[in-house]
Coordinates of C-alpha atoms (C1' of nucleotides) in Angstrom, one line a residue:
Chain A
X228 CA 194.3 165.1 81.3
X229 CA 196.8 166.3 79.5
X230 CA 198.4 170.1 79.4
X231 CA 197.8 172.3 76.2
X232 CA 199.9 175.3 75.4
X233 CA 199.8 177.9 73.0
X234 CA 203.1 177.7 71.2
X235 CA 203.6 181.5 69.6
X236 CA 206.1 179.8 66.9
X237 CA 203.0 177.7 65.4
X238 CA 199.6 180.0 66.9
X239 CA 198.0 177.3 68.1
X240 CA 197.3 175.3 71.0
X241 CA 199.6 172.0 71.1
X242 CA 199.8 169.3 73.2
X243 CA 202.4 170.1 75.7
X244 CA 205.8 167.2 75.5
X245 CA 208.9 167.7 77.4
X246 CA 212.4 166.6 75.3
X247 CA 212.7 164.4 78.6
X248 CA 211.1 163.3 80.2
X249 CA 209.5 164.5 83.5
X250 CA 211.9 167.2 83.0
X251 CA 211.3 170.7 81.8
X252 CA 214.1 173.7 80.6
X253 CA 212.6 176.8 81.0
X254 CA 214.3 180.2 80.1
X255 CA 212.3 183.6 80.9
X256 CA 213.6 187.1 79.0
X257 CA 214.1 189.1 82.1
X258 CA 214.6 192.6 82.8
X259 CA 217.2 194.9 81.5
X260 CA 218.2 196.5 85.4
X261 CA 218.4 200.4 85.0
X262 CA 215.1 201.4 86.9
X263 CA 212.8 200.1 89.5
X264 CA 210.6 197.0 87.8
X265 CA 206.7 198.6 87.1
X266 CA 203.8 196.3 86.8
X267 CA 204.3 195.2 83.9
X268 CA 207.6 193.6 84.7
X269 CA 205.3 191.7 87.8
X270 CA 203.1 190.5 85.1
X271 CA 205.9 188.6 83.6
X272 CA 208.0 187.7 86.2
X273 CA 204.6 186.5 88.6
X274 CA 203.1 184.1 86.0
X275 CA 205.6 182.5 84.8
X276 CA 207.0 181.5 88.4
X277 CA 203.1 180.6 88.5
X278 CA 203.7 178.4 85.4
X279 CA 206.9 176.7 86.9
X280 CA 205.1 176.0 89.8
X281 CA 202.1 174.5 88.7
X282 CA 204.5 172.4 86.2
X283 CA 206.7 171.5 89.2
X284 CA 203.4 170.1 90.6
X285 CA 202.4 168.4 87.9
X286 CA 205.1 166.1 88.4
X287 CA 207.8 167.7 86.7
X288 CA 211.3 168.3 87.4
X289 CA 211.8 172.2 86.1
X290 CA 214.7 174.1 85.3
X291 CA 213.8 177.6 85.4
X292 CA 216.4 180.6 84.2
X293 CA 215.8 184.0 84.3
X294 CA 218.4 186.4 82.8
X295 CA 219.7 190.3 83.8
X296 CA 221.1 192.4 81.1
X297 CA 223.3 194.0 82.5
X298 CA 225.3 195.9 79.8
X299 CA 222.8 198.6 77.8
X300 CA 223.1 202.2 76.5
X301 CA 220.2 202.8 79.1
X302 CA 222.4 201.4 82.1
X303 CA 225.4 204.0 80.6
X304 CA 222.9 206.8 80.4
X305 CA 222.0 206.4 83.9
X306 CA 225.1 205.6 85.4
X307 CA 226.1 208.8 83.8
X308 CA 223.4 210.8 85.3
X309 CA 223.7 209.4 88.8
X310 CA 227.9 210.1 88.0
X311 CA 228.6 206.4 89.2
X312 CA 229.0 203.1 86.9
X313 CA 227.1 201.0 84.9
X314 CA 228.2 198.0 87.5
X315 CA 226.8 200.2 90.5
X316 CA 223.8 201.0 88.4
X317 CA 223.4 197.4 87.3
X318 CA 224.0 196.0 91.3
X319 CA 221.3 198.4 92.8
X320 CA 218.8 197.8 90.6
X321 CA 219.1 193.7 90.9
X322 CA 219.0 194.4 94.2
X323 CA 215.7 196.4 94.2
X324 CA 214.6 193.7 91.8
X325 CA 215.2 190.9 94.3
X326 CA 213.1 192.9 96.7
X327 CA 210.2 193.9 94.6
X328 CA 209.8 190.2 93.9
X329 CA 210.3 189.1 97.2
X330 CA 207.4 191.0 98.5
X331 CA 205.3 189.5 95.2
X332 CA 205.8 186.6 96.8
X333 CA 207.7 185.8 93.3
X334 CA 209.9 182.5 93.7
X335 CA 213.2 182.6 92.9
X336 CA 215.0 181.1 88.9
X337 CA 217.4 178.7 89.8
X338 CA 219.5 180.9 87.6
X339 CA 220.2 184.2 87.0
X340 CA 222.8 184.9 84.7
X341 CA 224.0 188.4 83.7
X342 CA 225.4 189.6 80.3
X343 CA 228.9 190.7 82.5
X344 CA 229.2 186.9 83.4
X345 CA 228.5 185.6 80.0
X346 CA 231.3 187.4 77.9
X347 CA 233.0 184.2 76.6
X348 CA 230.0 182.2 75.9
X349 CA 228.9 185.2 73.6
X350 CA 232.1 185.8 72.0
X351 CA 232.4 182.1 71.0
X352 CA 228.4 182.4 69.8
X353 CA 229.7 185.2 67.8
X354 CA 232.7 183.8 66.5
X355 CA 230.7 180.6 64.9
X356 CA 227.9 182.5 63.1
X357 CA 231.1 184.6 61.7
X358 CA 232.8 181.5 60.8
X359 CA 229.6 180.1 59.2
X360 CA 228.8 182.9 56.9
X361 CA 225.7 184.7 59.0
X362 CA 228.2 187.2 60.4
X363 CA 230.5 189.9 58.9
X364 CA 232.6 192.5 60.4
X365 CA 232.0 196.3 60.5
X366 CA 234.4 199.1 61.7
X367 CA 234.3 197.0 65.2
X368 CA 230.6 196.0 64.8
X369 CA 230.0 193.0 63.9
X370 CA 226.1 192.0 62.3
X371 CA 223.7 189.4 61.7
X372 CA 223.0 189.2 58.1
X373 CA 219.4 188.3 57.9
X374 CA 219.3 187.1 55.0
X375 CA 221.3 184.7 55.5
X376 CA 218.8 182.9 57.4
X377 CA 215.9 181.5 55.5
X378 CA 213.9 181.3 58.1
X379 CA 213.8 184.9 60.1
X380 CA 210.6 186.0 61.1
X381 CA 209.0 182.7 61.6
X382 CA 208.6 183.4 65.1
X383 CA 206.6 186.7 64.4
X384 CA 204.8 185.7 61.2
X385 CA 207.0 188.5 59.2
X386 CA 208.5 188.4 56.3
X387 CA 211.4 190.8 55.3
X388 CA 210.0 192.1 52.6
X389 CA 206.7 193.4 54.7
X390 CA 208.9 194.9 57.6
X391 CA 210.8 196.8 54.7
X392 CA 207.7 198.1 53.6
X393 CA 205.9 198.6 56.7
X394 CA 209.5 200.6 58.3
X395 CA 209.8 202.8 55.2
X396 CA 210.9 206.4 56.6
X397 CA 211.0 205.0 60.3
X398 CA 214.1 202.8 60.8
X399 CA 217.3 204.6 60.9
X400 CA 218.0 207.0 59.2
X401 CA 219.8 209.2 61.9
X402 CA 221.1 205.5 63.3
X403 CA 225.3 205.7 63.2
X404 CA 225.0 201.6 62.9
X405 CA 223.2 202.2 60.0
X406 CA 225.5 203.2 57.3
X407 CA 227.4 200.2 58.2
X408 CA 224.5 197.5 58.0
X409 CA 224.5 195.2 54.6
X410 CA 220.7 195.0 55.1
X411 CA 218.6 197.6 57.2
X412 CA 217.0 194.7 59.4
X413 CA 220.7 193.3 60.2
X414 CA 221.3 193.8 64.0
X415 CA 224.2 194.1 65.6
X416 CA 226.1 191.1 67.8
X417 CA 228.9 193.2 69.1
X418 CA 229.4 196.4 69.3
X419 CA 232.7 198.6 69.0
X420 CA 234.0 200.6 72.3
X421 CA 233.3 204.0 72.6
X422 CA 235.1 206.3 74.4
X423 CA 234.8 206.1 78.2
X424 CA 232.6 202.8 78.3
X425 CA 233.1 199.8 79.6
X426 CA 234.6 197.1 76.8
X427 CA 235.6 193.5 76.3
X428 CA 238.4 192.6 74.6
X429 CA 237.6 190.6 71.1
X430 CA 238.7 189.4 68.1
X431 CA 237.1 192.2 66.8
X432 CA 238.2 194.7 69.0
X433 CA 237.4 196.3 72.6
X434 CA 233.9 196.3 72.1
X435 CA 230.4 194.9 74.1
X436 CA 227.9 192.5 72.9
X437 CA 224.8 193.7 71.3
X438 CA 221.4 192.8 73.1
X439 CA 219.9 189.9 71.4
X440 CA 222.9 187.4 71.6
X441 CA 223.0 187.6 75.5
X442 CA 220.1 184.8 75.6
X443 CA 221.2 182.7 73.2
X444 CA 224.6 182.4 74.7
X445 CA 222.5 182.1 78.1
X446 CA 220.6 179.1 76.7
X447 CA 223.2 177.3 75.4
X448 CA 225.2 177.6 78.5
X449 CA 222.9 177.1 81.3
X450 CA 220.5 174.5 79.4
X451 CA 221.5 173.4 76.1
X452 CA 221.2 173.9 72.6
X453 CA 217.1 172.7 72.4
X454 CA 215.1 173.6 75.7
X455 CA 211.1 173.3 76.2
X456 CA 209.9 176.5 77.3
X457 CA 211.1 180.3 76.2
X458 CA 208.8 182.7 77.6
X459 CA 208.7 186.5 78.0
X460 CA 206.6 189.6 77.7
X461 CA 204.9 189.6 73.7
X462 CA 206.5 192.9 73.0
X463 CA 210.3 190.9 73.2
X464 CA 208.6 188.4 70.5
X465 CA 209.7 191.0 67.6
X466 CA 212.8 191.5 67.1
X467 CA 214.5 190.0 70.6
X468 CA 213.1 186.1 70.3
X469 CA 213.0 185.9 66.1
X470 CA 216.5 187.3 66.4
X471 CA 217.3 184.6 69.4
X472 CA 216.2 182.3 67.3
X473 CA 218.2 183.5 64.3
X474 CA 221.2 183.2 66.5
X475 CA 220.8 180.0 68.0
X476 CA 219.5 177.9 65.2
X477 CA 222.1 179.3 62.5
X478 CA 224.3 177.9 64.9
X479 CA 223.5 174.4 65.9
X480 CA 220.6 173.7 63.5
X481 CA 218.3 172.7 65.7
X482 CA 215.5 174.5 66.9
X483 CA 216.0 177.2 70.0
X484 CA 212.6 175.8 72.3
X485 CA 209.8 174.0 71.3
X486 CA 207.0 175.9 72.6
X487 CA 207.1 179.9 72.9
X488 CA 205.1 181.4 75.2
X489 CA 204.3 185.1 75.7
X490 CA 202.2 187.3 78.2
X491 CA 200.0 190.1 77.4
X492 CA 201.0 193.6 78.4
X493 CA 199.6 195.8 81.2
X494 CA 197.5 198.2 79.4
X495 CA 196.9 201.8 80.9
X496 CA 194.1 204.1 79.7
X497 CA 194.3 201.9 76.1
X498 CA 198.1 201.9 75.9
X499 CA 200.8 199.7 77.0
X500 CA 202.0 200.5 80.2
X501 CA 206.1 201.2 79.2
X502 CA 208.7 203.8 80.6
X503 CA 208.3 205.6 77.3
X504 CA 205.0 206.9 77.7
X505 CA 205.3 207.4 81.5
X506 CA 201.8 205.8 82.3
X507 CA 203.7 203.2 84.7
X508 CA 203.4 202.6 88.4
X509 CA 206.7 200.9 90.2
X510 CA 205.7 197.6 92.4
X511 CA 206.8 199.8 95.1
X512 CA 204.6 202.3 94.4
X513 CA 201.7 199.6 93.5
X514 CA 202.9 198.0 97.0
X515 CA 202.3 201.1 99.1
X516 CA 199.1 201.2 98.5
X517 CA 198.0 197.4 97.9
X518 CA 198.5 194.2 98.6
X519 CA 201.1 191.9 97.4
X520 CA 198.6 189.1 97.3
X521 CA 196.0 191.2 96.1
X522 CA 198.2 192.4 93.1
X523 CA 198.9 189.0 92.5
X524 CA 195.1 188.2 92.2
X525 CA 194.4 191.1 90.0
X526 CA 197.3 189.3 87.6
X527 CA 196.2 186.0 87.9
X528 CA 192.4 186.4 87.2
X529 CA 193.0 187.4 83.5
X530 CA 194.4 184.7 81.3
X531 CA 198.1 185.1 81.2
X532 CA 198.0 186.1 76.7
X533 CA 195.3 188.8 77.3
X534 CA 196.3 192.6 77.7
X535 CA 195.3 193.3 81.7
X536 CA 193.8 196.8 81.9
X537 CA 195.5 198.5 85.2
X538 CA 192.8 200.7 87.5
X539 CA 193.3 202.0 91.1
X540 CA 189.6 200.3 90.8
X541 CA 190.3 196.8 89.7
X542 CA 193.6 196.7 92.2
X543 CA 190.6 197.6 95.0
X544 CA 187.8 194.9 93.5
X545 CA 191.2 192.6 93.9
X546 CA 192.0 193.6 97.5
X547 CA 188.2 192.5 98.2
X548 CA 188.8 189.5 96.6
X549 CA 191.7 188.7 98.4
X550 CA 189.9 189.2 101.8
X551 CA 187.6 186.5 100.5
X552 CA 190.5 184.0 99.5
X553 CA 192.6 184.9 102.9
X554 CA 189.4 184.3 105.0
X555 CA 188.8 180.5 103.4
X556 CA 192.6 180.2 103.6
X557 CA 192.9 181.5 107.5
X558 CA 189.8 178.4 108.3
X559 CA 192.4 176.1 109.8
X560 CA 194.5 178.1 111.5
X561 CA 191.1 179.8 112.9
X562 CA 189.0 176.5 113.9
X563 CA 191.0 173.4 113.4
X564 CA 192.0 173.7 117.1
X565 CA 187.9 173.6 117.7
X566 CA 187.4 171.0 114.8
X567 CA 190.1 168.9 115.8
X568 CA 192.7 168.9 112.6
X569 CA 196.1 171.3 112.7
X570 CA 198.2 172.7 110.1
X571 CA 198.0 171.1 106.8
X572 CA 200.3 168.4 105.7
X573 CA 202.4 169.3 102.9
X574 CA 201.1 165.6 101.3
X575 CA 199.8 166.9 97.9
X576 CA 196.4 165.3 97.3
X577 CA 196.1 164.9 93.1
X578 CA 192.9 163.8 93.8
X579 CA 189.2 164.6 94.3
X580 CA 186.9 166.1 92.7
X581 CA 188.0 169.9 92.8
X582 CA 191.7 169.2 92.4
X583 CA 190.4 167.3 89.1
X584 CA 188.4 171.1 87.8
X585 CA 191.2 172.9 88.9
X586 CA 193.8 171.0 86.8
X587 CA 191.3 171.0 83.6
X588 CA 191.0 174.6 84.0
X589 CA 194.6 175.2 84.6
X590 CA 195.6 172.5 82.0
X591 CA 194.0 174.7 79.1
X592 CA 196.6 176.9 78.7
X593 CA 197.9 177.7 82.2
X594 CA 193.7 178.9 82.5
X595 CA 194.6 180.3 85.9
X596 CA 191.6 182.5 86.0
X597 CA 189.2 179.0 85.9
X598 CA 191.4 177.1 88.3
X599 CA 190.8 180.4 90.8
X600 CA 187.0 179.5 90.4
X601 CA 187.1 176.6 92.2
X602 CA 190.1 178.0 95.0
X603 CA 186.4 180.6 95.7
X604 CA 183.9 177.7 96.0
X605 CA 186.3 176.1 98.7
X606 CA 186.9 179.4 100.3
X607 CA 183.5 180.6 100.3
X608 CA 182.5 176.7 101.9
X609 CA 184.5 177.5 104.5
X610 CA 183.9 180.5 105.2
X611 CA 179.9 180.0 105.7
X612 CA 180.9 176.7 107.7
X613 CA 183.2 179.3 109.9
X614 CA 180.8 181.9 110.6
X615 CA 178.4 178.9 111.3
X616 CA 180.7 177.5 113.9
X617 CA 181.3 181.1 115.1
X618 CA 177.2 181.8 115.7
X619 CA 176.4 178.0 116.5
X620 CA 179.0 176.6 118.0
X621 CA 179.2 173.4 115.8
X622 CA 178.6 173.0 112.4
X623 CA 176.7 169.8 110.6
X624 CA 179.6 169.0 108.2
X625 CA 181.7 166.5 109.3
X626 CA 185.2 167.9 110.4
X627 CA 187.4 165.6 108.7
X628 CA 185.8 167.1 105.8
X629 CA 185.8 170.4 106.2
X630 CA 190.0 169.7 106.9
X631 CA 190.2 168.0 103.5
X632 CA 188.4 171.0 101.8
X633 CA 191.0 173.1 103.7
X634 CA 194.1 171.1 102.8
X635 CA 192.7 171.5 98.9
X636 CA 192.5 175.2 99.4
X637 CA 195.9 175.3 100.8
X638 CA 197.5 172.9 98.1
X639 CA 195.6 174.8 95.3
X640 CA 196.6 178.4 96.5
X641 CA 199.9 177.3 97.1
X642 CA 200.5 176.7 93.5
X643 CA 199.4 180.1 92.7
X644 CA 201.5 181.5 94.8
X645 CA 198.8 182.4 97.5
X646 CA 199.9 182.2 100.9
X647 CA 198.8 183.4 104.4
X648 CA 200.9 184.5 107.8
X649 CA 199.0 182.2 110.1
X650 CA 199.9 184.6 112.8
X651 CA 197.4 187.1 111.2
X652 CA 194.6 185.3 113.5
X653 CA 196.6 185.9 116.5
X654 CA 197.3 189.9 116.0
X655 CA 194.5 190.0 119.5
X656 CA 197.5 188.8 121.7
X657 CA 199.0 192.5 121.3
X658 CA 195.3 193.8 122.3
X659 CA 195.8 194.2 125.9
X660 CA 192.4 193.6 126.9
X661 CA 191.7 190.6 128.5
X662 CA 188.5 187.9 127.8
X663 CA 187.5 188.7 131.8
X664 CA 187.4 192.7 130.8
X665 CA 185.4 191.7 127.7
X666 CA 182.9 189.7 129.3
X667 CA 182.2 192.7 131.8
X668 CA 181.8 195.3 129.3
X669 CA 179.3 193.3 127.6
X670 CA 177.8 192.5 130.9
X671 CA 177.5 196.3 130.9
X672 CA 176.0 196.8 128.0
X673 CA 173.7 194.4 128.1
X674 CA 172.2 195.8 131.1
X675 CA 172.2 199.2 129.4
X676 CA 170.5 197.6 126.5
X677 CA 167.7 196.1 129.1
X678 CA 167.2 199.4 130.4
X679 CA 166.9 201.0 126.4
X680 CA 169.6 202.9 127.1
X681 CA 171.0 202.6 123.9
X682 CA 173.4 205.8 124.0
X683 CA 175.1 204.0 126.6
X684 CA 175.2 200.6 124.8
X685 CA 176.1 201.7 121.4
X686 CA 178.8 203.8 123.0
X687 CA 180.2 200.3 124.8
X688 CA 180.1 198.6 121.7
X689 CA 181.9 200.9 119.9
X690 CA 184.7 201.2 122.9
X691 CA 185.1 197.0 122.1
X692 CA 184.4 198.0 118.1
X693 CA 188.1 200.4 118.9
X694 CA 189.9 197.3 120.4
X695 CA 189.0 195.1 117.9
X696 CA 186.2 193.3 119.2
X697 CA 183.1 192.7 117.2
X698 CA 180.3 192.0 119.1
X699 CA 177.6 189.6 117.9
X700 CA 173.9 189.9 119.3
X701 CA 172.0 186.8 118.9
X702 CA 168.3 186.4 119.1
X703 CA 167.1 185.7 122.7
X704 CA 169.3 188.3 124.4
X705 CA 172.7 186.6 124.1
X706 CA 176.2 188.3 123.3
X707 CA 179.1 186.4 121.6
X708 CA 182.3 188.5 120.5
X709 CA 185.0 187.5 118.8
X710 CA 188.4 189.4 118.3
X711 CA 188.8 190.5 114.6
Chain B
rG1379 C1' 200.6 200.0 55.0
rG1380 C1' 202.1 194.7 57.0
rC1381 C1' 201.6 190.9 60.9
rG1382 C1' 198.9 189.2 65.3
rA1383 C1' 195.5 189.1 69.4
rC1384 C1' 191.0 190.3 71.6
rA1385 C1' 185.3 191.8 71.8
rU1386 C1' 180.7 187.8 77.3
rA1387 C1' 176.0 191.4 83.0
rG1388 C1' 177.3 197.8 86.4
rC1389 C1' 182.8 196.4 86.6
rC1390 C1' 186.6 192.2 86.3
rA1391 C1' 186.4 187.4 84.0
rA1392 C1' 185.8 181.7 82.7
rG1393 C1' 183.4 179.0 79.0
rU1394 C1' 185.9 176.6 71.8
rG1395 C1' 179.0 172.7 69.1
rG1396 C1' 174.2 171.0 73.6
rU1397 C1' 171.5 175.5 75.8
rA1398 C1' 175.8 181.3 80.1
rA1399 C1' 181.6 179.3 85.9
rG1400 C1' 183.7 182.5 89.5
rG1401 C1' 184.9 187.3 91.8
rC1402 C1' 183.6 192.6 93.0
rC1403 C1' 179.6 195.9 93.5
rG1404 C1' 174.2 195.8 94.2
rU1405 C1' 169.0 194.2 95.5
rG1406 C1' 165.0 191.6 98.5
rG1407 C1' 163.9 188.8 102.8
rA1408 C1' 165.1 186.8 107.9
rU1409 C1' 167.4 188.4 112.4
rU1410 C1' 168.2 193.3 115.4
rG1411 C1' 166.3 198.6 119.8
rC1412 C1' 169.3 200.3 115.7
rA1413 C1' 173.6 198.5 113.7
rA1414 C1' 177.4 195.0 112.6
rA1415 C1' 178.0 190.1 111.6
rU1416 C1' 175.4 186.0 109.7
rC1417 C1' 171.8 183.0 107.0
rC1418 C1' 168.4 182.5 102.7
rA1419 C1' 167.2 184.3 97.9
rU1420 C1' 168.4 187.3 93.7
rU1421 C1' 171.2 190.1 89.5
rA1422 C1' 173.0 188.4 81.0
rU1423 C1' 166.3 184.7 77.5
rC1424 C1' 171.6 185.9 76.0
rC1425 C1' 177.4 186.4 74.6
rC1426 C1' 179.9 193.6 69.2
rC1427 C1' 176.9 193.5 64.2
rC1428 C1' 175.3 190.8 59.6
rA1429 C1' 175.0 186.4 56.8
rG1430 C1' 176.0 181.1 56.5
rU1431 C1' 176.9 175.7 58.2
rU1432 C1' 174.1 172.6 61.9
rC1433 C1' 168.6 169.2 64.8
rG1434 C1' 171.3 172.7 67.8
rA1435 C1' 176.5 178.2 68.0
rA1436 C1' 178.8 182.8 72.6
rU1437 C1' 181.5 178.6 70.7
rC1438 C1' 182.5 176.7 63.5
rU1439 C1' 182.8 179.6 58.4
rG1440 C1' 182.6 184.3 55.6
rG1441 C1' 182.0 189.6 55.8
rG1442 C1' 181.8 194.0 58.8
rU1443 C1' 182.8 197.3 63.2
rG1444 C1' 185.7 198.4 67.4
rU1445 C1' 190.0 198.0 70.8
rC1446 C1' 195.0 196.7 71.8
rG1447 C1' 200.0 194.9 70.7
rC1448 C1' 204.2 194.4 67.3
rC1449 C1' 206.7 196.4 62.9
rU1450 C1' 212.0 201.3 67.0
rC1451 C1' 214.5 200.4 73.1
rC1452 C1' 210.6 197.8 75.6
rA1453 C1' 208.1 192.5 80.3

RNA sequence: GGCGACAUAGCCAAGUGGUAAGGCCGUGGAUUGCAAAUCCAUUAUCCCCCAGUUCGAAUCUGGGUGUCGCCUCCA
């Protein structure tokens, strides 16, 4: 079996080869912090943490980077508004960033480097592409000259002379930069001070670096001049990655990543889910009212390149799928004690028959939504052999295999990111009611129910219903219960 | 106008040449005093439309239609 990814830069599915091997560089486009992150930041941030982990299981050793741009005319306007800095700005929003992922249940980059911290790596990046002839000066700007390299718009499949055509009337006009661009698609490196914001010093001036050349001076630094993996939402693939690449490769002459992946956007009502049109919801928001691991299900079940239609709906049909998953992941920590198997080794298995589906699916393009297939056939197994052992008291399948299935499930949702508070099956120990108390009141209302009182016995089951426990009425007159 | 992606049941969604995964919702039966829970069974003769290639296509080719993204800051 062998992983296939679809590489943007050549819109096709390729056979997936690391530059070293066993080793993977990895550099996501992160989030420009100067508001709370919305679903659609999730998206991006949640599957490809998803992709570093399944890769990371697969055997390889990943580095995985993640930026923060932390110096943007959207940080000044709000730093402005809220009367305090862009660096206070900036600080509170990594902050809440850290949090919102946290909650996802979104692992950590090993990396997270931040425009601020990056100032001489830029200006060097700068320099060079001035020195080689794809850079000129501007009253303190300093620009990319397009042109210059044959190759722009190879990421996105454009070609200048379409994007001219295409932008007539819409680029600029009103734009101070520009009057002082060579080319209207040029884009700015570095940009001049202005009065009362924060600036660098440079060789061409006090000034801050443009957007674009924060990742390329990122890459370089942190993994190299050629890494495997760029990723990042497919709205950053024109212009932030075809100028990336224009940056980089003018540079070193070598290309920026092999394989560029993007994710689809969170669509809302038929349009992209962005600050612009207003139609977002904050994870905060989103986690108020659902789930982490139920918005994590509601990404993962759509194919990372398709646009994901958000619905208070399809969060709910998620949350109902989740309590499926949880349920099949809960079996151990519910019966193992019964069964005679405890908590799963961290061992990982690579073999077997369902480990061997899930990786095809998953293989095909990070196929996450296949692999989640076979995580319900395990968890609805288990769950039936559960409810069996609940009603029966035993259940035909042999134990040690109903622990294998479990350590699958465990291994497999652990990859996506799935996880369960064993504890959750133990919330009864706060109930206050003790077995002896139950085992009365159902004495109770089993006599009641002799008698046909039924008022009497519905109203004792619903007085156990309050506390949490569920009573089960087998045929032949017999009560179990169970705590839920 | 240019570039690109997508179109599968009530809803979400896999499937890239061999006769439609999975989830949610629902339905029928068993069980029950009634419920709940559970068990069993069941839900697309067909994959946007038309034409073609093939023994055979949801899957390949051509032509339509529709939706979305990018072309401006954007995950």
């Amino acid at each position: 079996m062998t992983l296939s990814v679809y590489n943007t830069l050549t819109r096709s599915k390729e056979t997936f080869q690391t530059l070293e091997k066993n080793k993977v560089r990895m550099y996501c486009c992160g989030i420009t912090v100067y508001d709370y992150c919305h679903l659609g930041h999730a998206r991006t941030c949640l599957v490809w943490d998803v992709v570093r982990r399944y890769l990371k299981w697969c055997g390889y050793e990943v580095q995985y980077i993640q930026n923060f741009t932390d110096i943007d005319d959207k940080i000044l306007n709000r730093a402005r508004q809220e009367g305090t800095s862009m660096e206070a700005v900036s600080e509170k929003f990594i902050a809440a960033y850290f949090e919102d992922m946290e909650h996802l249940g979104v692992g950590k980059a090993d990396a997270y480097p931040r425009a601020t911290h990056t100032l001489d790596g830029i200006k060097r990046l700068v320099s060079e592409l001035e020195q080689k002839g794809f850079a000129y000066p501007a009253e303190g700007d300093v620009y990319y000259s397009v042109q210059k390299f044959p190759e722009y718009g190879k990421l996105s499949g454009r070609k200048l002379e379409d994007l001219q055509a295409g932008a007539s009337g819409r680029v600029g006009v009103e734009d101070p930069e520009a009057s002082k661009k060579q080319y209207p698609f040029d884009f700015a490196l570095w940009k001049a001070a202005k009065e009362g914001e924060p600036a660098w010093e440079s060789p061409w001036g006090n000034g801050r670096p443009g957007w674009h050349i924060e990742c390329s001076a990122m890459v370089r630094e942190r993994l190299g001049e050629t890494i495997d993996i760029h990723v990042g939402g497919g709205d950053l693939t024109f212009p932030h990655h075809e100028n990336e690449i224009a940056q980089s490769e003018a540079v070193t002459g070598k290309p920026l990543s092999n394989y560029w992946l993007h994710n689809g956007m969170i669509i809302v009502e038929g349009k992209k889910m962005s600050k612009s049109l207003g139609n977002f919801i904050t994870i905060r928001e989103l986690l108020d009212k659902f789930e982490p691991m139920a918005v994590r299900l509601f990404i993962l079940q759509t194919q990372y390149r398709k646009p994901l239609d958000f619905t208070e709906e399809a969060l709910a049909t998620a949350t109902n799928s989740w309590e499926t998953l949880k349920e099949g992941l809960l079996f151990g920590y519910q019966y193992g004690k019964q069964l005679g198997f405890s908590i799963p080794s961290n061992a990982s298995s690579q073999s077997g028959e369902l480990i061997t589906r899930f990786k095809e699916a998953v293989d095909d393009d990070f196929n996450f939504a296949g692999g989640l297939a076979v995580l319900f056939e395990i968890a609805k197994n288990l769950i039936r052999e559960g409810n069996i052992l609940v009603h029966e008291g035993k259940t035909k399948t042999a134990s040690q295999e109903l622990a294998a299935q479990w350590q699958t499930l465990i291994e497999l949702a652990g990859i996506l990111g799935f996880a369960v508070q064993p504890e959750e099956t133990n919330s009864n120990s706060t109930g206050g009611i003790s077995d002896a108390q139950i085992e009365a009141l159902v004495q109770q209302r089993n006599e009641a129910r002799k008698n046909k009182n039924y008022a009497e016995s519905d109203r004792l089951r619903d007085e156990l219903q309050a506390q949490g426990i569920t009573l089960i009425d087998k045929p032949g007159g017999v009560t179990i219960w169970n705590r839920s």
